[in-house]
mmCIF file of C-alpha atoms and ligand atoms in Angstrom:
data_model
loop_
_atom_site.group_PDB
_atom_site.id
_atom_site.type_symbol
_atom_site.label_atom_id
_atom_site.label_comp_id
_atom_site.label_asym_id
_atom_site.label_seq_id
_atom_site.Cartn_x
_atom_site.Cartn_y
_atom_site.Cartn_z
ATOM 1 C CA MET A 30 5.477 73.740 51.198
ATOM 2 C CA MET A 31 4.812 77.368 50.338
ATOM 3 C CA TYR A 32 4.493 78.037 53.922
ATOM 4 C CA GLY A 33 7.925 76.781 54.266
ATOM 5 C CA MET A 34 9.450 78.432 51.339
ATOM 6 C CA ILE A 35 8.128 81.667 52.372
ATOM 7 C CA HIS A 36 10.302 80.996 55.302
ATOM 8 C CA LEU A 37 12.832 79.420 53.955
ATOM 9 C CA CYS A 38 12.727 82.497 51.748
ATOM 10 C CA ASN A 39 12.538 85.225 53.991
ATOM 11 C CA LEU A 40 9.620 86.178 51.763
ATOM 12 C CA GLN A 41 8.339 87.473 54.979
ATOM 13 C CA ASP A 42 10.101 90.931 55.080
ATOM 14 C CA LYS A 43 10.115 91.127 51.082
ATOM 15 C CA LEU A 44 6.907 90.342 50.155
ATOM 16 C CA SER A 45 3.723 92.239 51.663
ATOM 17 C CA ARG A 46 1.406 90.520 53.252
ATOM 18 C CA THR A 47 -1.292 90.330 50.590
ATOM 19 C CA ASP A 48 1.784 89.022 47.944
ATOM 20 C CA MET A 49 1.744 86.017 51.035
ATOM 21 C CA CYS A 50 -2.156 85.853 51.464
ATOM 22 C CA ILE A 51 -2.199 84.766 47.766
ATOM 23 C CA LEU A 52 0.373 82.561 47.877
ATOM 24 C CA MET A 53 -0.766 80.936 49.626
ATOM 25 C CA THR A 54 -4.488 80.900 48.905
ATOM 26 C CA ALA A 55 -3.298 79.776 45.640
ATOM 27 C CA ALA A 56 -1.263 76.738 46.521
ATOM 28 C CA VAL A 57 -4.124 75.984 48.318
ATOM 29 C CA CYS A 58 -6.292 76.455 45.710
ATOM 30 C CA HIS A 59 -4.265 75.069 42.761
ATOM 31 C CA ASP A 60 -6.002 71.674 41.984
ATOM 32 C CA LEU A 61 -9.241 71.883 43.677
ATOM 33 C CA ASP A 62 -11.284 69.055 42.132
ATOM 34 C CA HIS A 63 -9.099 67.962 39.788
ATOM 35 C CA PRO A 64 -10.379 64.522 38.113
ATOM 36 C CA GLY A 65 -7.206 63.044 37.577
ATOM 37 C CA TYR A 66 -6.761 63.216 33.629
ATOM 38 C CA ASN A 67 -4.921 65.405 32.637
ATOM 39 C CA ASN A 68 -5.311 68.674 29.910
ATOM 40 C CA THR A 69 -4.608 66.282 27.346
ATOM 41 C CA TYR A 70 -6.881 63.910 27.711
ATOM 42 C CA GLN A 71 -9.296 66.590 28.784
ATOM 43 C CA ILE A 72 -9.288 68.088 25.068
ATOM 44 C CA ASN A 73 -8.478 64.767 22.713
ATOM 45 C CA ALA A 74 -11.725 62.968 24.881
ATOM 46 C CA ARG A 75 -13.612 66.231 24.388
ATOM 47 C CA THR A 76 -14.751 66.794 27.908
ATOM 48 C CA GLU A 77 -17.359 68.944 29.517
ATOM 49 C CA LEU A 78 -14.287 70.555 30.612
ATOM 50 C CA ALA A 79 -12.260 71.415 27.500
ATOM 51 C CA VAL A 80 -15.437 72.437 25.732
ATOM 52 C CA ARG A 81 -16.266 74.741 28.463
ATOM 53 C CA TYR A 82 -13.004 76.086 27.940
ATOM 54 C CA ASN A 83 -12.019 76.148 24.960
ATOM 55 C CA ASP A 84 -8.910 73.820 25.202
ATOM 56 C CA ILE A 85 -7.084 76.640 26.763
ATOM 57 C CA SER A 86 -5.630 74.981 30.410
ATOM 58 C CA PRO A 87 -9.088 73.301 31.026
ATOM 59 C CA LEU A 88 -7.969 71.732 34.607
ATOM 60 C CA GLU A 89 -6.155 75.103 36.139
ATOM 61 C CA ASN A 90 -9.519 77.705 34.927
ATOM 62 C CA HIS A 91 -11.797 74.776 36.737
ATOM 63 C CA HIS A 92 -9.740 74.778 40.206
ATOM 64 C CA SER A 93 -9.767 78.221 40.493
ATOM 65 C CA ALA A 94 -13.269 79.380 38.901
ATOM 66 C CA VAL A 95 -14.113 75.973 42.006
ATOM 67 C CA ALA A 96 -11.426 78.038 44.300
ATOM 68 C CA PHE A 97 -13.401 81.139 43.463
ATOM 69 C CA GLN A 98 -17.121 79.383 43.606
ATOM 70 C CA ILE A 99 -16.200 78.311 47.516
ATOM 71 C CA LEU A 100 -15.322 81.466 48.449
ATOM 72 C CA SER A 101 -18.114 83.430 47.177
ATOM 73 C CA MET A 102 -19.937 81.359 50.152
ATOM 74 C CA PRO A 103 -20.429 83.214 53.128
ATOM 75 C CA GLU A 104 -19.283 80.862 55.691
ATOM 76 C CA CYS A 105 -15.967 80.521 53.367
ATOM 77 C CA ASN A 106 -15.183 84.185 52.475
ATOM 78 C CA ILE A 107 -11.989 84.252 54.045
ATOM 79 C CA PHE A 108 -11.706 88.273 52.116
ATOM 80 C CA ALA A 109 -15.173 89.337 53.302
ATOM 81 C CA ASN A 110 -13.490 92.427 54.888
ATOM 82 C CA ILE A 111 -11.830 93.143 51.908
ATOM 83 C CA GLU A 112 -12.034 96.363 50.160
ATOM 84 C CA PRO A 113 -13.603 95.584 46.433
ATOM 85 C CA GLU A 114 -11.026 97.169 44.140
ATOM 86 C CA SER A 115 -8.338 95.108 46.627
ATOM 87 C CA PHE A 116 -10.666 92.082 46.325
ATOM 88 C CA LYS A 117 -9.879 92.427 42.871
ATOM 89 C CA GLN A 118 -6.314 92.778 42.747
ATOM 90 C CA ILE A 119 -5.886 89.790 44.773
ATOM 91 C CA ARG A 120 -8.760 87.630 42.858
ATOM 92 C CA GLN A 121 -6.593 88.602 39.836
ATOM 93 C CA ALA A 122 -3.105 87.513 41.216
ATOM 94 C CA ILE A 123 -4.922 84.003 42.688
ATOM 95 C CA ILE A 124 -6.313 83.380 39.156
ATOM 96 C CA THR A 125 -2.581 84.411 37.929
ATOM 97 C CA LEU A 126 -1.050 81.879 39.843
ATOM 98 C CA ILE A 127 -3.177 79.231 39.826
ATOM 99 C CA LEU A 128 -3.782 79.302 35.515
ATOM 100 C CA ALA A 129 0.237 79.258 35.894
ATOM 101 C CA THR A 130 0.242 75.121 37.780
ATOM 102 C CA ASP A 131 -0.479 74.807 33.607
ATOM 103 C CA MET A 132 3.014 72.865 32.595
ATOM 104 C CA ALA A 133 2.035 73.412 29.389
ATOM 105 C CA LYS A 134 3.049 76.920 30.411
ATOM 106 C CA HIS A 135 6.540 75.142 32.208
ATOM 107 C CA GLY A 136 9.430 76.913 29.886
ATOM 108 C CA GLU A 137 7.490 80.202 29.134
ATOM 109 C CA ILE A 138 7.229 80.645 32.611
ATOM 110 C CA LEU A 139 11.126 79.764 33.690
ATOM 111 C CA ASP A 140 12.403 81.999 31.102
ATOM 112 C CA SER A 141 10.876 85.072 31.842
ATOM 113 C CA PHE A 142 12.039 84.581 35.466
ATOM 114 C CA ARG A 143 15.533 83.732 34.327
ATOM 115 C CA GLN A 144 15.359 86.905 32.623
ATOM 116 C CA THR A 145 14.416 88.400 36.236
ATOM 117 C CA VAL A 146 16.853 86.807 38.374
ATOM 118 C CA ASP A 147 20.422 88.536 37.536
ATOM 119 C CA ASN A 148 19.163 91.843 38.607
ATOM 120 C CA PHE A 149 16.025 90.974 40.289
ATOM 121 C CA ASP A 150 14.675 93.529 42.115
ATOM 122 C CA PHE A 151 11.391 93.787 44.722
ATOM 123 C CA THR A 152 10.337 96.828 44.054
ATOM 124 C CA LYS A 153 9.400 95.720 40.292
ATOM 125 C CA GLU A 154 6.136 93.770 40.669
ATOM 126 C CA GLU A 155 7.017 92.410 37.292
ATOM 127 C CA HIS A 156 9.652 90.889 38.902
ATOM 128 C CA VAL A 157 7.806 90.147 41.778
ATOM 129 C CA LYS A 158 5.362 88.011 40.225
ATOM 130 C CA CYS A 159 7.379 86.427 38.046
ATOM 131 C CA LEU A 160 8.859 85.226 41.618
ATOM 132 C CA LYS A 161 5.237 84.216 43.117
ATOM 133 C CA MET A 162 4.951 81.763 39.696
ATOM 134 C CA VAL A 163 7.794 80.168 40.200
ATOM 135 C CA LEU A 164 6.990 79.645 42.936
ATOM 136 C CA ILE A 165 3.453 78.018 43.178
ATOM 137 C CA LYS A 166 5.452 75.964 41.179
ATOM 138 C CA CYS A 167 7.677 74.854 42.786
ATOM 139 C CA CYS A 168 5.683 73.867 45.420
ATOM 140 C CA ASP A 169 3.402 72.311 42.844
ATOM 141 C CA ILE A 170 6.229 69.774 41.821
ATOM 142 C CA SER A 171 8.121 69.321 44.634
ATOM 143 C CA ASN A 172 7.421 66.378 45.952
ATOM 144 C CA GLU A 173 10.475 64.855 44.998
ATOM 145 C CA VAL A 174 12.202 67.662 47.599
ATOM 146 C CA ARG A 175 10.816 65.558 50.186
ATOM 147 C CA PRO A 176 12.563 62.253 52.007
ATOM 148 C CA THR A 177 12.375 59.341 50.295
ATOM 149 C CA GLU A 178 10.021 57.662 52.741
ATOM 150 C CA VAL A 179 7.396 60.361 52.352
ATOM 151 C CA ALA A 180 7.673 61.178 48.191
ATOM 152 C CA GLU A 181 8.192 57.601 47.130
ATOM 153 C CA PRO A 182 4.212 56.617 48.074
ATOM 154 C CA TRP A 183 3.267 59.823 46.123
ATOM 155 C CA VAL A 184 5.120 58.464 43.052
ATOM 156 C CA ASP A 185 3.427 55.206 42.985
ATOM 157 C CA CYS A 186 0.246 57.270 43.042
ATOM 158 C CA LEU A 187 1.441 59.282 40.288
ATOM 159 C CA LEU A 188 1.981 56.403 38.665
ATOM 160 C CA GLU A 189 -1.698 54.749 39.318
ATOM 161 C CA GLU A 190 -2.672 58.474 38.215
ATOM 162 C CA TYR A 191 -1.270 57.964 34.959
ATOM 163 C CA PHE A 192 -1.648 54.180 34.527
ATOM 164 C CA MET A 193 -6.092 55.179 34.749
ATOM 165 C CA GLN A 194 -5.505 57.733 31.766
ATOM 166 C CA SER A 195 -3.765 56.023 29.325
ATOM 167 C CA ASP A 196 -6.098 52.654 30.366
ATOM 168 C CA ARG A 197 -8.812 55.152 29.486
ATOM 169 C CA GLU A 198 -6.925 56.012 26.464
ATOM 170 C CA LYS A 199 -6.185 52.742 24.897
ATOM 171 C CA SER A 200 -10.046 51.453 25.697
ATOM 172 C CA GLU A 201 -10.990 55.387 23.914
ATOM 173 C CA GLY A 202 -9.140 54.419 21.106
ATOM 174 C CA LEU A 203 -7.113 58.469 22.065
ATOM 175 C CA PRO A 204 -3.647 58.754 21.664
ATOM 176 C CA VAL A 205 -1.551 57.926 24.123
ATOM 177 C CA ALA A 206 1.898 58.933 25.870
ATOM 178 C CA PRO A 207 4.649 56.005 26.181
ATOM 179 C CA PHE A 208 5.840 57.824 29.756
ATOM 180 C CA MET A 209 1.829 56.817 30.866
ATOM 181 C CA ASP A 210 2.184 52.894 30.174
ATOM 182 C CA ARG A 211 1.730 50.639 31.928
ATOM 183 C CA ASP A 212 3.775 48.225 30.095
ATOM 184 C CA LYS A 213 6.675 50.804 29.491
ATOM 185 C CA VAL A 214 6.582 53.293 32.160
ATOM 186 C CA THR A 215 8.802 52.524 35.557
ATOM 187 C CA LYS A 216 9.301 54.240 38.883
ATOM 188 C CA PRO A 217 12.713 55.232 37.727
ATOM 189 C CA THR A 218 12.320 56.021 34.307
ATOM 190 C CA ALA A 219 9.418 58.263 35.274
ATOM 191 C CA GLN A 220 11.567 60.663 38.132
ATOM 192 C CA ILE A 221 14.644 60.766 36.368
ATOM 193 C CA GLY A 222 13.764 62.381 33.374
ATOM 194 C CA PHE A 223 11.164 64.995 35.386
ATOM 195 C CA ILE A 224 13.962 65.102 38.342
ATOM 196 C CA LYS A 225 17.179 66.441 35.828
ATOM 197 C CA PHE A 226 15.212 68.456 33.087
ATOM 198 C CA VAL A 227 12.203 70.098 34.912
ATOM 199 C CA LEU A 228 12.904 69.580 39.283
ATOM 200 C CA ILE A 229 17.451 70.811 39.092
ATOM 201 C CA PRO A 230 16.858 73.410 36.448
ATOM 202 C CA MET A 231 13.969 75.410 37.933
ATOM 203 C CA PHE A 232 15.412 74.765 41.756
ATOM 204 C CA GLU A 233 18.706 75.616 40.876
ATOM 205 C CA THR A 234 17.601 79.421 39.011
ATOM 206 C CA VAL A 235 15.445 80.503 42.319
ATOM 207 C CA MET A 236 18.737 79.379 44.122
ATOM 208 C CA LYS A 237 20.475 81.976 42.507
ATOM 209 C CA LEU A 238 18.020 84.349 44.274
ATOM 210 C CA PHE A 239 17.565 82.622 47.815
ATOM 211 C CA PRO A 240 20.853 80.358 48.392
ATOM 212 C CA GLN A 241 19.639 78.915 51.343
ATOM 213 C CA ILE A 242 17.124 76.280 49.070
ATOM 214 C CA GLU A 243 20.260 74.405 48.191
ATOM 215 C CA GLU A 244 21.347 72.407 51.411
ATOM 216 C CA ILE A 245 17.355 72.186 51.291
ATOM 217 C CA MET A 246 15.771 71.637 48.810
ATOM 218 C CA VAL A 247 18.345 71.307 45.960
ATOM 219 C CA GLN A 248 20.044 68.650 47.293
ATOM 220 C CA PRO A 249 17.392 66.426 48.290
ATOM 221 C CA LEU A 250 16.264 67.012 44.891
ATOM 222 C CA ARG A 251 19.951 65.501 43.438
ATOM 223 C CA ASP A 252 20.044 62.950 46.327
ATOM 224 C CA SER A 253 16.169 61.340 44.722
ATOM 225 C CA ARG A 254 18.158 61.421 41.182
ATOM 226 C CA ASP A 255 21.018 58.967 42.182
ATOM 227 C CA HIS A 256 18.415 56.996 44.210
ATOM 228 C CA TYR A 257 16.412 56.455 41.584
ATOM 229 C CA GLU A 258 19.491 55.975 38.556
ATOM 230 C CA GLU A 259 20.535 53.931 41.166
ATOM 231 C CA LEU A 260 17.411 52.103 40.998
ATOM 232 C CA LYS A 261 17.539 52.262 37.151
ATOM 233 C CA HIS A 262 20.374 50.146 37.062
ATOM 234 C CA ILE A 263 19.505 46.701 38.980
ATOM 235 C CA ASP A 264 15.952 47.914 36.616
ATOM 236 C CA ASP A 265 18.363 46.878 33.766
ATOM 237 C CA ALA A 266 20.721 44.772 35.310
ATOM 238 C CA MET A 267 17.609 42.324 35.744
ATOM 239 C CA SER A 268 15.714 42.688 32.738
ATOM 240 C CA GLU A 269 18.999 41.473 30.623
ATOM 241 C CA VAL A 270 18.582 38.522 33.160
ATOM 242 C CA ALA A 271 15.490 37.713 31.711
ATOM 243 C CA GLY A 272 15.699 38.689 28.594
ATOM 244 C CA THR A 273 13.237 41.182 28.776
ATOM 245 C CA LYS A 274 14.516 43.515 26.596
ATOM 246 C CA GLY A 275 13.705 47.154 28.521
ATOM 247 C CA GLY A 276 9.954 48.159 30.380
ATOM 248 C CA HIS A 277 10.141 45.298 32.822
ATOM 249 C CA SER A 278 9.932 47.077 36.846
ATOM 250 C CA LEU A 279 11.885 45.821 39.328
ATOM 251 C CA CYS A 280 8.206 44.597 41.081
ATOM 252 C CA SER A 281 7.137 42.741 38.369
ATOM 253 C CA TRP A 282 10.795 41.537 37.072
ATOM 254 C CA LEU A 283 10.517 39.780 40.582
ATOM 255 C CA ASN A 284 6.857 38.921 40.662
ATOM 256 C CA SER A 285 6.401 36.665 37.972
ATOM 257 C CA SER A 286 10.478 35.597 38.983
ATOM 258 C CA ILE A 287 9.018 34.479 41.799
ATOM 259 C CA ALA A 288 5.767 32.759 40.422
HETATM 260 C C1 NAG B 322 -1.404 64.594 29.423
HETATM 261 O O1 NAG B 322 -1.382 63.424 28.529
HETATM 262 C C2 NAG B 322 -0.747 62.804 27.471
HETATM 263 C C3 NAG B 322 -1.068 62.256 27.101
HETATM 264 O O2 NAG B 322 -2.726 62.049 26.796
HETATM 265 C C4 NAG B 322 0.261 63.408 27.176
HETATM 266 O O3 NAG B 322 1.274 63.330 26.183
HETATM 267 C C5 NAG B 322 1.061 65.005 27.826
HETATM 268 O O4 NAG B 322 2.655 64.830 27.865
HETATM 269 C C6 NAG B 322 0.587 64.884 29.368
HETATM 270 N N1 NAG B 322 0.836 66.208 29.643
HETATM 271 C C7 NAG B 322 1.027 66.291 31.246
HETATM 272 C C8 NAG B 322 1.672 67.471 31.393
HETATM 273 O O5 NAG B 322 1.908 65.183 31.898
HETATM 274 ZN ZN1 ZN B 323 -1.028 70.368 41.879
#
């Protein structure tokens, strides 16, 4: 996705080769060794990662640390021929981008970027830094930009990950988020809010700078929102028929009605 966005936005004409290298490397490495339980779980369960990173973006700090552990192996060090001064800058920039993928920072990062878009200046380092952070964020959560037949199986994986976490939270007596609870969330309810309130506002902000993403990225998001809203209407109608107020997915309703 990062490679695609770089070319769609013609960033090869606007950014340095170093910046493109930073973007691609950070994108590849940004979720290394993810355990499948989010920061809130890490902190509440007082895991090794939360203790190691003092509850400060434990996962993203870990992804970045693992990236640089790998890069420190001679056979993996793609920066072996880079001057030490330059490496310091590249390393700092990659760390910044990986840490920017912590969704707890979403509002803050998007706000800073919004302040640059109206008179964006590619010669201003601060503007480019905000853009790179938003680009890695877009790629990170870009699943719903892809065609339904590609995106939807990943939503099943996402829900499975959520359910694993909420089951574990229940069994350990920790707080459980309703949107992760297998008794409350469905595929459409999980996606609609995220597409409407997180994805579309962010991609529409990027669209001010790169109008070409509307057709290729924003329209698919709108289509996906409409697709899931249709599914939700069917879910709602079915649970009304079954007399089970809310919460049951189409599949579990069908399964139980067939059985
Ligand atoms: C992480 O999980 C908790 C539940 O433990 C939830 O409240 C929180 O919103 C989740 N964070 C993200 C970014 O999904
Ligand atoms: Zn990610």
